[in-house]
């Protein structure tokens, strides 16, 4: 049974930082890209960042580029999202997901991912 579990969300003031973690189990993840998405109230789920299976490649949404950093530890089957200089508009539920295909490129669309976590809420106050 595949499980994806996010953690690390919370309430932070604007300008602050948070580090999200995503722990995966039940399949081999070291050969799959991983992605972070977010969904704000009343909005569609949107791409935040993705990391290649090796960790050598990354991609970011323009809205978070330069502020967020995605990384992974394949020995721990864990992906991280370091979020710095947070803004109120970053407030959302953040989701982690695994790419459908092994050794794939970096994908930005939800249909390219199969297993999703339950999400972790990030609230940034002004």
PDB file of C-alpha atoms in Angstrom:
ATOM      1  CA  UNK A   1       0.000   0.000   0.000  1.00  0.00           C
ATOM      2  CA  UNK A   2       1.469   3.310  -1.117  1.00  0.00           C
ATOM      3  CA  UNK A   3       1.417   6.123   1.415  1.00  0.00           C
ATOM      4  CA  UNK A   4       2.459   9.742   1.071  1.00  0.00           C
ATOM      5  CA  UNK A   5       2.408  11.841   4.224  1.00  0.00           C
ATOM      6  CA  UNK A   6       3.170  15.556   4.458  1.00  0.00           C
ATOM      7  CA  UNK A   7       4.116  17.365   7.645  1.00  0.00           C
ATOM      8  CA  UNK A   8       5.560  20.656   8.806  1.00  0.00           C
ATOM      9  CA  UNK A   9       2.762  23.076   8.061  1.00  0.00           C
ATOM     10  CA  UNK A  10       1.631  25.730  10.492  1.00  0.00           C
ATOM     11  CA  UNK A  11       1.084  29.420  11.148  1.00  0.00           C
ATOM     12  CA  UNK A  12       3.927  31.821  10.400  1.00  0.00           C
ATOM     13  CA  UNK A  13       4.266  35.573  10.010  1.00  0.00           C
ATOM     14  CA  UNK A  14       5.052  37.143   6.671  1.00  0.00           C
ATOM     15  CA  UNK A  15       8.780  37.015   6.031  1.00  0.00           C
ATOM     16  CA  UNK A  16       9.166  33.857   8.068  1.00  0.00           C
ATOM     17  CA  UNK A  17      10.170  30.326   7.081  1.00  0.00           C
ATOM     18  CA  UNK A  18       8.788  26.809   7.215  1.00  0.00           C
ATOM     19  CA  UNK A  19      10.125  23.441   6.122  1.00  0.00           C
ATOM     20  CA  UNK A  20       7.685  20.882   4.822  1.00  0.00           C
ATOM     21  CA  UNK A  21       8.483  17.173   4.694  1.00  0.00           C
ATOM     22  CA  UNK A  22       6.935  14.430   2.591  1.00  0.00           C
ATOM     23  CA  UNK A  23       7.525  10.821   3.587  1.00  0.00           C
ATOM     24  CA  UNK A  24       6.654   8.125   1.065  1.00  0.00           C
ATOM     25  CA  UNK A  25       6.356   4.372   1.496  1.00  0.00           C
ATOM     26  CA  UNK A  26       4.976   1.305  -0.240  1.00  0.00           C
ATOM     27  CA  UNK A  27       6.860   1.609  -3.513  1.00  0.00           C
ATOM     28  CA  UNK A  28      10.272   2.579  -4.823  1.00  0.00           C
ATOM     29  CA  UNK A  29      10.472   6.375  -4.918  1.00  0.00           C
ATOM     30  CA  UNK A  30      14.160   6.815  -5.589  1.00  0.00           C
ATOM     31  CA  UNK A  31      13.467   6.312  -9.319  1.00  0.00           C
ATOM     32  CA  UNK A  32      10.584   8.807  -9.510  1.00  0.00           C
ATOM     33  CA  UNK A  33      10.344  12.568  -9.657  1.00  0.00           C
ATOM     34  CA  UNK A  34       8.366  14.165  -6.841  1.00  0.00           C
ATOM     35  CA  UNK A  35       6.301  17.311  -6.800  1.00  0.00           C
ATOM     36  CA  UNK A  36       4.794  19.838  -4.429  1.00  0.00           C
ATOM     37  CA  UNK A  37       1.487  21.516  -5.217  1.00  0.00           C
ATOM     38  CA  UNK A  38      -0.739  23.848  -3.248  1.00  0.00           C
ATOM     39  CA  UNK A  39      -4.386  24.782  -3.148  1.00  0.00           C
ATOM     40  CA  UNK A  40      -5.719  27.996  -1.666  1.00  0.00           C
ATOM     41  CA  UNK A  41      -9.388  28.371  -0.669  1.00  0.00           C
ATOM     42  CA  UNK A  42     -11.577  28.779  -3.729  1.00  0.00           C
ATOM     43  CA  UNK A  43      -8.709  28.166  -6.137  1.00  0.00           C
ATOM     44  CA  UNK A  44      -7.473  25.253  -8.186  1.00  0.00           C
ATOM     45  CA  UNK A  45      -4.500  23.167  -7.151  1.00  0.00           C
ATOM     46  CA  UNK A  46      -1.332  24.669  -8.579  1.00  0.00           C
ATOM     47  CA  UNK A  47       2.215  23.534  -9.152  1.00  0.00           C
ATOM     48  CA  UNK A  48       4.876  24.730  -6.708  1.00  0.00           C
ATOM     49  CA  UNK A  49       8.051  22.706  -7.307  1.00  0.00           C
ATOM     50  CA  UNK A  50       9.348  19.404  -8.615  1.00  0.00           C
ATOM     51  CA  UNK A  51      12.558  17.449  -8.189  1.00  0.00           C
ATOM     52  CA  UNK A  52      14.021  14.735 -10.400  1.00  0.00           C
ATOM     53  CA  UNK A  53      14.500  11.155  -9.225  1.00  0.00           C
ATOM     54  CA  UNK A  54      18.215  11.811  -8.579  1.00  0.00           C
ATOM     55  CA  UNK A  55      17.728  15.242  -7.076  1.00  0.00           C
ATOM     56  CA  UNK A  56      19.938  16.818  -9.712  1.00  0.00           C
ATOM     57  CA  UNK A  57      17.093  18.620 -11.472  1.00  0.00           C
ATOM     58  CA  UNK A  58      14.511  20.995 -10.041  1.00  0.00           C
ATOM     59  CA  UNK A  59      11.730  23.194 -11.352  1.00  0.00           C
ATOM     60  CA  UNK A  60       9.781  25.966  -9.614  1.00  0.00           C
ATOM     61  CA  UNK A  61       6.701  28.030 -10.215  1.00  0.00           C
ATOM     62  CA  UNK A  62       7.581  31.646 -10.965  1.00  0.00           C
ATOM     63  CA  UNK A  63       5.702  32.746  -7.854  1.00  0.00           C
ATOM     64  CA  UNK A  64       8.077  30.872  -5.526  1.00  0.00           C
ATOM     65  CA  UNK A  65      11.345  30.952  -7.456  1.00  0.00           C
ATOM     66  CA  UNK A  66      14.153  32.288  -5.299  1.00  0.00           C
ATOM     67  CA  UNK A  67      12.171  31.790  -2.079  1.00  0.00           C
ATOM     68  CA  UNK A  68      11.432  28.038  -1.987  1.00  0.00           C
ATOM     69  CA  UNK A  69      13.887  25.154  -2.286  1.00  0.00           C
ATOM     70  CA  UNK A  70      12.952  21.545  -2.982  1.00  0.00           C
ATOM     71  CA  UNK A  71      15.278  18.702  -2.006  1.00  0.00           C
ATOM     72  CA  UNK A  72      15.137  14.982  -1.370  1.00  0.00           C
ATOM     73  CA  UNK A  73      16.832  12.234   0.625  1.00  0.00           C
ATOM     74  CA  UNK A  74      16.305   8.959  -1.219  1.00  0.00           C
ATOM     75  CA  UNK A  75      17.759   6.940   1.648  1.00  0.00           C
ATOM     76  CA  UNK A  76      14.847   8.194   3.759  1.00  0.00           C
ATOM     77  CA  UNK A  77      12.236   8.242   0.970  1.00  0.00           C
ATOM     78  CA  UNK A  78      11.612  11.860   1.924  1.00  0.00           C
ATOM     79  CA  UNK A  79      11.197  15.087  -0.013  1.00  0.00           C
ATOM     80  CA  UNK A  80      11.475  18.534   1.551  1.00  0.00           C
ATOM     81  CA  UNK A  81      10.232  21.995   0.692  1.00  0.00           C
ATOM     82  CA  UNK A  82      12.113  24.807   2.400  1.00  0.00           C
ATOM     83  CA  UNK A  83       9.976  27.944   2.253  1.00  0.00           C
ATOM     84  CA  UNK A  84      11.602  31.285   3.045  1.00  0.00           C
ATOM     85  CA  UNK A  85      10.390  34.877   2.808  1.00  0.00           C
ATOM     86  CA  UNK A  86       6.825  33.667   3.070  1.00  0.00           C
ATOM     87  CA  UNK A  87       4.009  35.919   1.917  1.00  0.00           C
ATOM     88  CA  UNK A  88       0.303  35.912   2.812  1.00  0.00           C
ATOM     89  CA  UNK A  89      -0.436  34.723  -0.720  1.00  0.00           C
ATOM     90  CA  UNK A  90       1.494  31.527   0.032  1.00  0.00           C
ATOM     91  CA  UNK A  91      -1.320  30.513   2.376  1.00  0.00           C
ATOM     92  CA  UNK A  92      -2.688  27.174   1.142  1.00  0.00           C
ATOM     93  CA  UNK A  93      -2.852  23.467   1.740  1.00  0.00           C
ATOM     94  CA  UNK A  94       0.385  21.990   0.413  1.00  0.00           C
ATOM     95  CA  UNK A  95       0.383  18.556  -1.205  1.00  0.00           C
ATOM     96  CA  UNK A  96       3.183  16.195  -2.122  1.00  0.00           C
ATOM     97  CA  UNK A  97       2.825  13.733  -5.000  1.00  0.00           C
ATOM     98  CA  UNK A  98       4.774  11.051  -6.855  1.00  0.00           C
ATOM     99  CA  UNK A  99       5.280  11.063 -10.604  1.00  0.00           C
ATOM    100  CA  UNK A 100       3.411   8.361 -12.515  1.00  0.00           C
ATOM    101  CA  UNK A 101       6.480   7.288 -14.442  1.00  0.00           C
ATOM    102  CA  UNK A 102       9.963   6.241 -13.438  1.00  0.00           C
ATOM    103  CA  UNK A 103      13.020   8.209 -14.536  1.00  0.00           C
ATOM    104  CA  UNK A 104      10.771  10.871 -16.036  1.00  0.00           C
ATOM    105  CA  UNK A 105      11.289  14.577 -16.553  1.00  0.00           C
ATOM    106  CA  UNK A 106       9.958  17.302 -14.288  1.00  0.00           C
ATOM    107  CA  UNK A 107       6.200  17.700 -14.558  1.00  0.00           C
ATOM    108  CA  UNK A 108       3.962  20.601 -13.623  1.00  0.00           C
ATOM    109  CA  UNK A 109       0.474  19.156 -14.092  1.00  0.00           C
ATOM    110  CA  UNK A 110      -1.543  17.200 -11.556  1.00  0.00           C
ATOM    111  CA  UNK A 111      -2.498  14.457 -14.036  1.00  0.00           C
ATOM    112  CA  UNK A 112       1.167  13.504 -14.321  1.00  0.00           C
ATOM    113  CA  UNK A 113       1.237  12.432 -10.665  1.00  0.00           C
ATOM    114  CA  UNK A 114      -0.495   9.424  -9.171  1.00  0.00           C
ATOM    115  CA  UNK A 115      -0.141   9.147  -5.399  1.00  0.00           C
ATOM    116  CA  UNK A 116      -0.935  12.180  -3.255  1.00  0.00           C
ATOM    117  CA  UNK A 117      -0.716  12.966   0.420  1.00  0.00           C
ATOM    118  CA  UNK A 118      -3.518  14.413   2.515  1.00  0.00           C
ATOM    119  CA  UNK A 119      -1.925  17.849   2.569  1.00  0.00           C
ATOM    120  CA  UNK A 120      -0.552  20.134   5.250  1.00  0.00           C
ATOM    121  CA  UNK A 121      -1.903  23.621   5.905  1.00  0.00           C
ATOM    122  CA  UNK A 122       0.393  26.625   5.695  1.00  0.00           C
ATOM    123  CA  UNK A 123      -0.996  29.935   6.924  1.00  0.00           C
ATOM    124  CA  UNK A 124       1.011  33.126   6.517  1.00  0.00           C
ATOM    125  CA  UNK A 125      -0.234  36.116   8.476  1.00  0.00           C
ATOM    126  CA  UNK A 126       0.452  39.703   7.415  1.00  0.00           C
TER     127      UNK A 126
END
